XYZ file of C-alpha atoms in Angstrom:
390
model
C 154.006 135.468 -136.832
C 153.813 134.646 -133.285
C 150.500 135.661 -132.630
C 149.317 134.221 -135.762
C 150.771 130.326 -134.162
C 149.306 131.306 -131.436
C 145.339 132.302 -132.176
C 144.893 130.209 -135.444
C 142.330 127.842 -135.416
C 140.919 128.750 -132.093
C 137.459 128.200 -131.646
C 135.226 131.717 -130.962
C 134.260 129.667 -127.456
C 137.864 128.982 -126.437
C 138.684 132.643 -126.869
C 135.287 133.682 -125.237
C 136.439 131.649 -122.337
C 140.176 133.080 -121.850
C 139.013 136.219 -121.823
C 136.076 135.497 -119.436
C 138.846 134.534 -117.315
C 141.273 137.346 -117.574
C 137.813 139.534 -116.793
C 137.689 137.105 -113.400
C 140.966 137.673 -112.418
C 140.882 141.572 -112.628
C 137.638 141.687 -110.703
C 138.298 139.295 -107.570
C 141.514 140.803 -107.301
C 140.432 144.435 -107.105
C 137.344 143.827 -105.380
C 139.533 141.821 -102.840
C 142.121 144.567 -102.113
C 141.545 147.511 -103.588
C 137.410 147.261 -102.423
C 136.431 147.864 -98.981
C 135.087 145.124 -96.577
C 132.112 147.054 -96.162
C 131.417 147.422 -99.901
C 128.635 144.878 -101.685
C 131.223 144.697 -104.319
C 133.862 143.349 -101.944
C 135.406 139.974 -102.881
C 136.022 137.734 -99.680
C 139.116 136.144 -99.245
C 136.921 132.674 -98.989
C 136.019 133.448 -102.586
C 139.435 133.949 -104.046
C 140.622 130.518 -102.597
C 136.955 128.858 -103.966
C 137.926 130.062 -107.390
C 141.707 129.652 -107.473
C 141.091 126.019 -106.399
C 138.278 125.646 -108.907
C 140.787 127.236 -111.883
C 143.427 124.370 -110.356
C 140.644 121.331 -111.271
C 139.858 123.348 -114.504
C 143.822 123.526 -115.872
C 143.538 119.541 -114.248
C 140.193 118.892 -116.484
C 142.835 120.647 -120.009
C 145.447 118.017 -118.980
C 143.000 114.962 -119.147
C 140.942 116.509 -122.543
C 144.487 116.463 -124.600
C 145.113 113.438 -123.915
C 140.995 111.581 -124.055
C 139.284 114.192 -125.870
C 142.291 114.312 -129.028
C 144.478 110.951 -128.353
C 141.940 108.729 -127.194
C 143.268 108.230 -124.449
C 141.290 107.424 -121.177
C 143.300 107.574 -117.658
C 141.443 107.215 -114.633
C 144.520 107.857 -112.868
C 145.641 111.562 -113.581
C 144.922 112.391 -109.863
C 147.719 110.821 -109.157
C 149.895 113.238 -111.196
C 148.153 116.106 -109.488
C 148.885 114.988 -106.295
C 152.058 114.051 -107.037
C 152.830 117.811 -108.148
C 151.219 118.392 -105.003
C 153.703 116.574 -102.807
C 156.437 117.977 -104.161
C 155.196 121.848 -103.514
C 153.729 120.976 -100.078
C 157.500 119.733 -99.298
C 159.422 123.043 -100.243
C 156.314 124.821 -98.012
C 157.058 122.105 -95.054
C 161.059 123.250 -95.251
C 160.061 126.834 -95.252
C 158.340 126.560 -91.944
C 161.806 125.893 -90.643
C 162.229 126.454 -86.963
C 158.572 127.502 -86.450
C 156.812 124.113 -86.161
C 155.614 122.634 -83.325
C 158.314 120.887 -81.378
C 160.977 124.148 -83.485
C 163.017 121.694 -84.969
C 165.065 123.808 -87.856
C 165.966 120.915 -89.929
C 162.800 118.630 -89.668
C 159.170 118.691 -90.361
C 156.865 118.196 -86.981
C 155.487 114.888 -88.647
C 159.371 113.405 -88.162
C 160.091 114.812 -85.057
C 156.527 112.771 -83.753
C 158.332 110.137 -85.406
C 161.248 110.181 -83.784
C 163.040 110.721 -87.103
C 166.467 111.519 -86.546
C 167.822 113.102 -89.666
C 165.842 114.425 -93.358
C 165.613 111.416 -95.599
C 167.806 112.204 -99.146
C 165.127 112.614 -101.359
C 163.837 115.497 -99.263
C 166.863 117.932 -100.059
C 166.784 120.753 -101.883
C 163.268 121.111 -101.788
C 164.251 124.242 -99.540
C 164.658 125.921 -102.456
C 161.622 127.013 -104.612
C 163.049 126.229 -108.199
C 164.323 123.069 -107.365
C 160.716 121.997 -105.830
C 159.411 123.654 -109.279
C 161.441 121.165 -111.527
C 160.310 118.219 -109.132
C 156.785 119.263 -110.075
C 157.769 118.819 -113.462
C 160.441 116.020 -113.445
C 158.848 113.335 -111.059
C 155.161 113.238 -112.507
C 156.713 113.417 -116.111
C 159.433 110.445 -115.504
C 156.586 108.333 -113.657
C 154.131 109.290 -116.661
C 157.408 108.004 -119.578
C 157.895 105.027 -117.660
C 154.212 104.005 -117.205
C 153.317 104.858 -120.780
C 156.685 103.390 -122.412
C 155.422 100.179 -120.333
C 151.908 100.459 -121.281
C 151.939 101.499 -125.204
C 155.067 99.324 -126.095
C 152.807 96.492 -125.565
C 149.850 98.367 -127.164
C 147.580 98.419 -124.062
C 144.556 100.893 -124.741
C 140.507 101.315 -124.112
C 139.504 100.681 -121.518
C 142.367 98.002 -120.135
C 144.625 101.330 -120.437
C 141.919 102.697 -118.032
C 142.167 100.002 -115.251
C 145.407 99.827 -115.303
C 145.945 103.779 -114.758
C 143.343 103.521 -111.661
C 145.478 100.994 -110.067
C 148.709 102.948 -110.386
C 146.899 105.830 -108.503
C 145.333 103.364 -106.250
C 148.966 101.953 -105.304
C 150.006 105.144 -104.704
C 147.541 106.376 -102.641
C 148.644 102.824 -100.411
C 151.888 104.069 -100.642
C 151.737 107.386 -99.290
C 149.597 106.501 -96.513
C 152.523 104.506 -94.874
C 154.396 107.181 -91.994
C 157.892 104.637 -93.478
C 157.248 107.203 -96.975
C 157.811 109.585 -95.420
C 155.388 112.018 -96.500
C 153.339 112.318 -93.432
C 151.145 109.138 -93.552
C 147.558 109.647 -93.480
C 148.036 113.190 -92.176
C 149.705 114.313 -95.358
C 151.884 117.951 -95.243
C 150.123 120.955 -93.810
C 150.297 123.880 -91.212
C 152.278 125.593 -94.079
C 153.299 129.461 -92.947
C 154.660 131.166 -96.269
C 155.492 130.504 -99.943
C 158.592 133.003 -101.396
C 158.891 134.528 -97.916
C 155.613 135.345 -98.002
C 152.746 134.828 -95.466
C 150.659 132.515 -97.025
C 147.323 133.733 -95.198
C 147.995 137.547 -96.286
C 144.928 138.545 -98.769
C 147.650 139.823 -100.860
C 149.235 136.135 -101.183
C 146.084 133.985 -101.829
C 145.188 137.020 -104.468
C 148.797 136.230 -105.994
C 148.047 132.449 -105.968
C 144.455 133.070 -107.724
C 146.231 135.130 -110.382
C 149.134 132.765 -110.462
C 146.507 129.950 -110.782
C 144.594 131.925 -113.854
C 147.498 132.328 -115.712
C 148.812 128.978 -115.484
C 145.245 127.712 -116.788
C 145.618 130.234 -119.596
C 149.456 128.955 -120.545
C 148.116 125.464 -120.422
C 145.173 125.555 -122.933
C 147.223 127.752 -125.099
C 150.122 124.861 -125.111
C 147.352 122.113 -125.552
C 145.889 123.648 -128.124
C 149.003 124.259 -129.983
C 149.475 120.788 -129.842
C 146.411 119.555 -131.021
C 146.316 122.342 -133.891
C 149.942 121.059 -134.965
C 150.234 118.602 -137.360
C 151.402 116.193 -134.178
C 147.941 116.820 -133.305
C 146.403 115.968 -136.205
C 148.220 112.860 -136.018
C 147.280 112.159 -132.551
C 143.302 112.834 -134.170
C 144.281 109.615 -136.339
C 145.267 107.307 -133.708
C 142.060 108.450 -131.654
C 139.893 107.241 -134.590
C 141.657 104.841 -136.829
C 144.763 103.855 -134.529
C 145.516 100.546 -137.087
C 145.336 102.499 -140.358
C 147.453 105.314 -139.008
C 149.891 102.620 -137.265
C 149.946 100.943 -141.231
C 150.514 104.178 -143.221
C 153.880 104.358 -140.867
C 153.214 106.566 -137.958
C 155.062 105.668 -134.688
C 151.878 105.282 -132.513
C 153.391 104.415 -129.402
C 155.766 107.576 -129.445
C 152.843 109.887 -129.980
C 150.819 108.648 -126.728
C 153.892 108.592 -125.411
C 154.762 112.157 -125.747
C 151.278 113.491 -125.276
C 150.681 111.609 -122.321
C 153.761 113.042 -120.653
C 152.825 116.358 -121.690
C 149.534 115.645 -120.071
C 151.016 114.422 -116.581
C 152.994 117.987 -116.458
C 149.934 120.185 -116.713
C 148.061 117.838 -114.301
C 151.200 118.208 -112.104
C 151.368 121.867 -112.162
C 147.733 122.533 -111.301
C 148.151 120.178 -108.431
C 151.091 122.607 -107.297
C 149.437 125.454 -107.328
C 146.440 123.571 -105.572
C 148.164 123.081 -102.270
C 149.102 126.252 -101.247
C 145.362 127.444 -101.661
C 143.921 124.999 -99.894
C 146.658 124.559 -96.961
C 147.224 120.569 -97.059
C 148.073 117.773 -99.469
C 147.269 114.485 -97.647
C 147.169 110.505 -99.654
C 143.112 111.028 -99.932
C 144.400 112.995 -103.653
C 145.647 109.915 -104.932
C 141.717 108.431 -104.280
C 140.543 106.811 -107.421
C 137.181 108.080 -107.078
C 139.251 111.383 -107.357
C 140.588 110.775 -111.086
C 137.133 109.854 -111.894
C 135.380 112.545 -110.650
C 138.004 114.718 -113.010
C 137.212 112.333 -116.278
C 133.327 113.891 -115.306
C 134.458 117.526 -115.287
C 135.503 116.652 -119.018
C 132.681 114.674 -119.997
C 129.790 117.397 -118.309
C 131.882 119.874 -120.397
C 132.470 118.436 -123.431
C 135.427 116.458 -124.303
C 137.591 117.306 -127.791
C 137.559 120.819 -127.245
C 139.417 122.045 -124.370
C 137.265 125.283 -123.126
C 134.412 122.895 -122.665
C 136.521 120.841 -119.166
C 136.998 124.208 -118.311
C 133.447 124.776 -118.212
C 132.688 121.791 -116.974
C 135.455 121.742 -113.921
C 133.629 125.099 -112.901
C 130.035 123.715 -112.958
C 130.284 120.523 -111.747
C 132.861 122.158 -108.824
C 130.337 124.814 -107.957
C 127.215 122.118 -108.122
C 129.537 120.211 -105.667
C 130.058 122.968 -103.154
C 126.597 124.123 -102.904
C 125.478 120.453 -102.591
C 128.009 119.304 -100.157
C 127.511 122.201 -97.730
C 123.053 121.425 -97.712
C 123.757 117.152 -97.904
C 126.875 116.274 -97.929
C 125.825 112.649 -98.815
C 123.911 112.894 -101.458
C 126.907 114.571 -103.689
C 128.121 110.918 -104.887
C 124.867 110.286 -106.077
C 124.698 113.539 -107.943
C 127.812 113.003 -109.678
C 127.007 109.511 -111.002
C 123.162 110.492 -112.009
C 124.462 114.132 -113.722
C 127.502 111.691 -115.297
C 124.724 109.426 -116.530
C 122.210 112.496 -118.027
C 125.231 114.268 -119.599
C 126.313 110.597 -121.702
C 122.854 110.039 -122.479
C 121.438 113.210 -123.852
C 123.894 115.855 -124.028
C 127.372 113.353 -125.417
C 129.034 116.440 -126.313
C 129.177 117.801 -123.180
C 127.456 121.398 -122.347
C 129.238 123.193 -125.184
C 126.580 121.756 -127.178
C 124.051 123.878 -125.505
C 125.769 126.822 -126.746
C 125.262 126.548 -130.591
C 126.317 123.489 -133.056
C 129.839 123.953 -132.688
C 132.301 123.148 -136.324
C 133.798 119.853 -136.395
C 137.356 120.145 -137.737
C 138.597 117.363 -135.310
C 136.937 114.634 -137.637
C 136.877 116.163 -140.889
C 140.942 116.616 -140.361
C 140.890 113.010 -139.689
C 139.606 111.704 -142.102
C 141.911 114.242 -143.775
C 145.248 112.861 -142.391
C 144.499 109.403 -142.849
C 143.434 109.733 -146.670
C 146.747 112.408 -147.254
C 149.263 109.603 -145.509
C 147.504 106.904 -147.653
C 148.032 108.943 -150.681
C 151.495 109.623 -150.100
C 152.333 106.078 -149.263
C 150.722 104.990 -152.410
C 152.753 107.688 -154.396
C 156.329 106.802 -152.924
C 155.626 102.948 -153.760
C 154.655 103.800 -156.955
C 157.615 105.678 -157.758
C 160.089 103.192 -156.407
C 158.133 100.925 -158.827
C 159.205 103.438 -161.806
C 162.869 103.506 -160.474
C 163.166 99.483 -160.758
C 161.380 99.077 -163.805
């Protein structure tokens, strides 16, 4: 019965691409450790960090499709949940360097000591232990994401205004976090990390563990997304993407729906950013960058928004485009972005999933569906309360 919840309704390419990346995790792992240096079919340790960050930005470009491609929801600010997961995993690494920093303070980060920081501010304990740093990767970006969007859909703020005002959270933030009062490092952000779970986090054996960590995670998270959006909370969330006012007059609690998704959406977003920092050694204010949350809204669109595999295919092209690009002319990449942004909108507005065959469209049909079955029922129940007074 489980399996059945699990695997109906999938699309062929969703499956096509969870397994494509179960086949990716077996092979960089083997041909990282178990594959001599010397072999052609050795897998560098550069590699494994390239494509554990890259499956980060794709379980980042999941978050962002539940939540635009199925609620309608646009936020040009869901970098700032990543790197707010991000924070909160780079401060249980900065607690396990412990004694071995710089100036060997046991109780301190380096940045403080600089500082002149006496004593660890209160809302840094307990992040020396790992669980309690894994429920602030969970708790913080998912009470910040209630209270935003109990704020923002109480007074029924959507399109694009929704938009703006998400990019100025993120933008705030960012501010925020570059101030050395935070606490958080300043413009340096956390880094010089040693080990995660006792670990050394430069053994090959660790970053292969964070790359299959960082797989499975991605897997996990489109498999909870798209129970959602299969559920008949999904379906609902369908209606208020297309028809929010009829779907808001046949009864349905609108705001509670974003509100719920939206949170949902901040967690995943939070998670990838967690396992994002360990891989890539710092987590510094530049996340929070507006341009950042943007550049993720274009992982979704190149993909194909509405289906969920199709960010993930995106996030991987657009990532790999990037780092190829950015290595010959670094400069030019902004200008890349916006023109491939502009090309993908103009003739390909499903994305690149549409290159791959004319894909079903049960999103709309089950629309049109819901909004015609509520209708229905709404009509019936007033016309039996009718019959009961006459």
């Amino acid at each position: 019965m489980l399996f059945k919840t699990l695997f109906a309704g999938h699309e062929r390419g969703g499956l096509i691409v969870m397994l494509a990346i179960v086949l990716m995790l077996l092979w960089v792992s083997i041909g990282n450790l178990a594959v001599p240096a010397s072999s052609s079919w050795h897998v560098s340790t550069y590699t494994v960090t390239i494509l554990g960050k890259f499956l980060t930005y794709a379980l980042l470009a999941v978050s962002i499709d539940l939540i635009w491609g199925y609620a309608g929801i646009l936020s040009l600010g869901h970098g700032a949940f990543f790197a707010l997961g991000g924070y909160a995993m780079g401060m249980y690494l900065m607690r396990e360097i412990g004694d071995r920093g710089q100036y060997g303070n046991p109780n301190l980060p380096d940045f403080m000591v600089f500082l002149n920081w006496h004593e660890l501010p209160w809302y840094w304990y307990g992040f020396d232990h790992f669980w309690f740093a894994a429920l602030m990767v969970l708790l913080v970006p998912g009470i910040l994401a209630g209270l935003f969007g109990w704020l923002a859909f109480r007074s029924k703020v959507s399109g694009v205004y929704f938009a703006i005002i998400t990019q100025a959270l993120t933008y705030a933030l960012m501010l925020a976090f570059f101030r050395n009062e935070m606490g958080f490092g300043g413009n340096n952000g956390l880094t010089d990390f040693k080990d995660i779970l006792g670990f050394s986090i430069t053994e090959n054996s660790t970053r292969v563990g964070l790359f299959v960590a960082s797989g499975i995670a991605l897997i996990l998270g489109y498999f909870i997304a798209q129970a959602i959006v299969r559920s008949r909370f999904g379906r609902v969330l369908v209606a208020i993407r297309d028809a929010e006012p009829r779907t808001r007059a046949c009864g349905y609690p609108v705001a509670q729906y974003k509100l719920v998704v939206f949170v949902i959406s901040a967690m995943l977003a939070a998670v990838a950013g967690a396992l994002y920092v360990p891989q890539v050694g710092i987590i510094n204010p530049g996340e929070f960058s507006p341009l950042s949350s943007i550049e993720a809204v274009a992982w979704v669109a190149t993909g194909g928004r509405g289906s969920l595999f199709g960010p993930i295919i995106g996030a991987f092209a657009v990532n790999y485009s990037k780092t190829q690009l950015t290595t010959l002319a670094p400069d030019l990449w902004p200008f890349v972005l916006g023109g491939l942004f502009i090309l993908v909108t103009v003739f390909l507005p499903k994305g690149l999933i549409s290159l791959l065959g004319r894909r079903k469209k049960p999103v709309e049909e089950s629309e049109t569906m819901v909004i015609n079955k509520a209708i229905k029922q709404e009509t019936s129940v007033a016309a039996d309360r009718k019959t009961e007074v006459l």
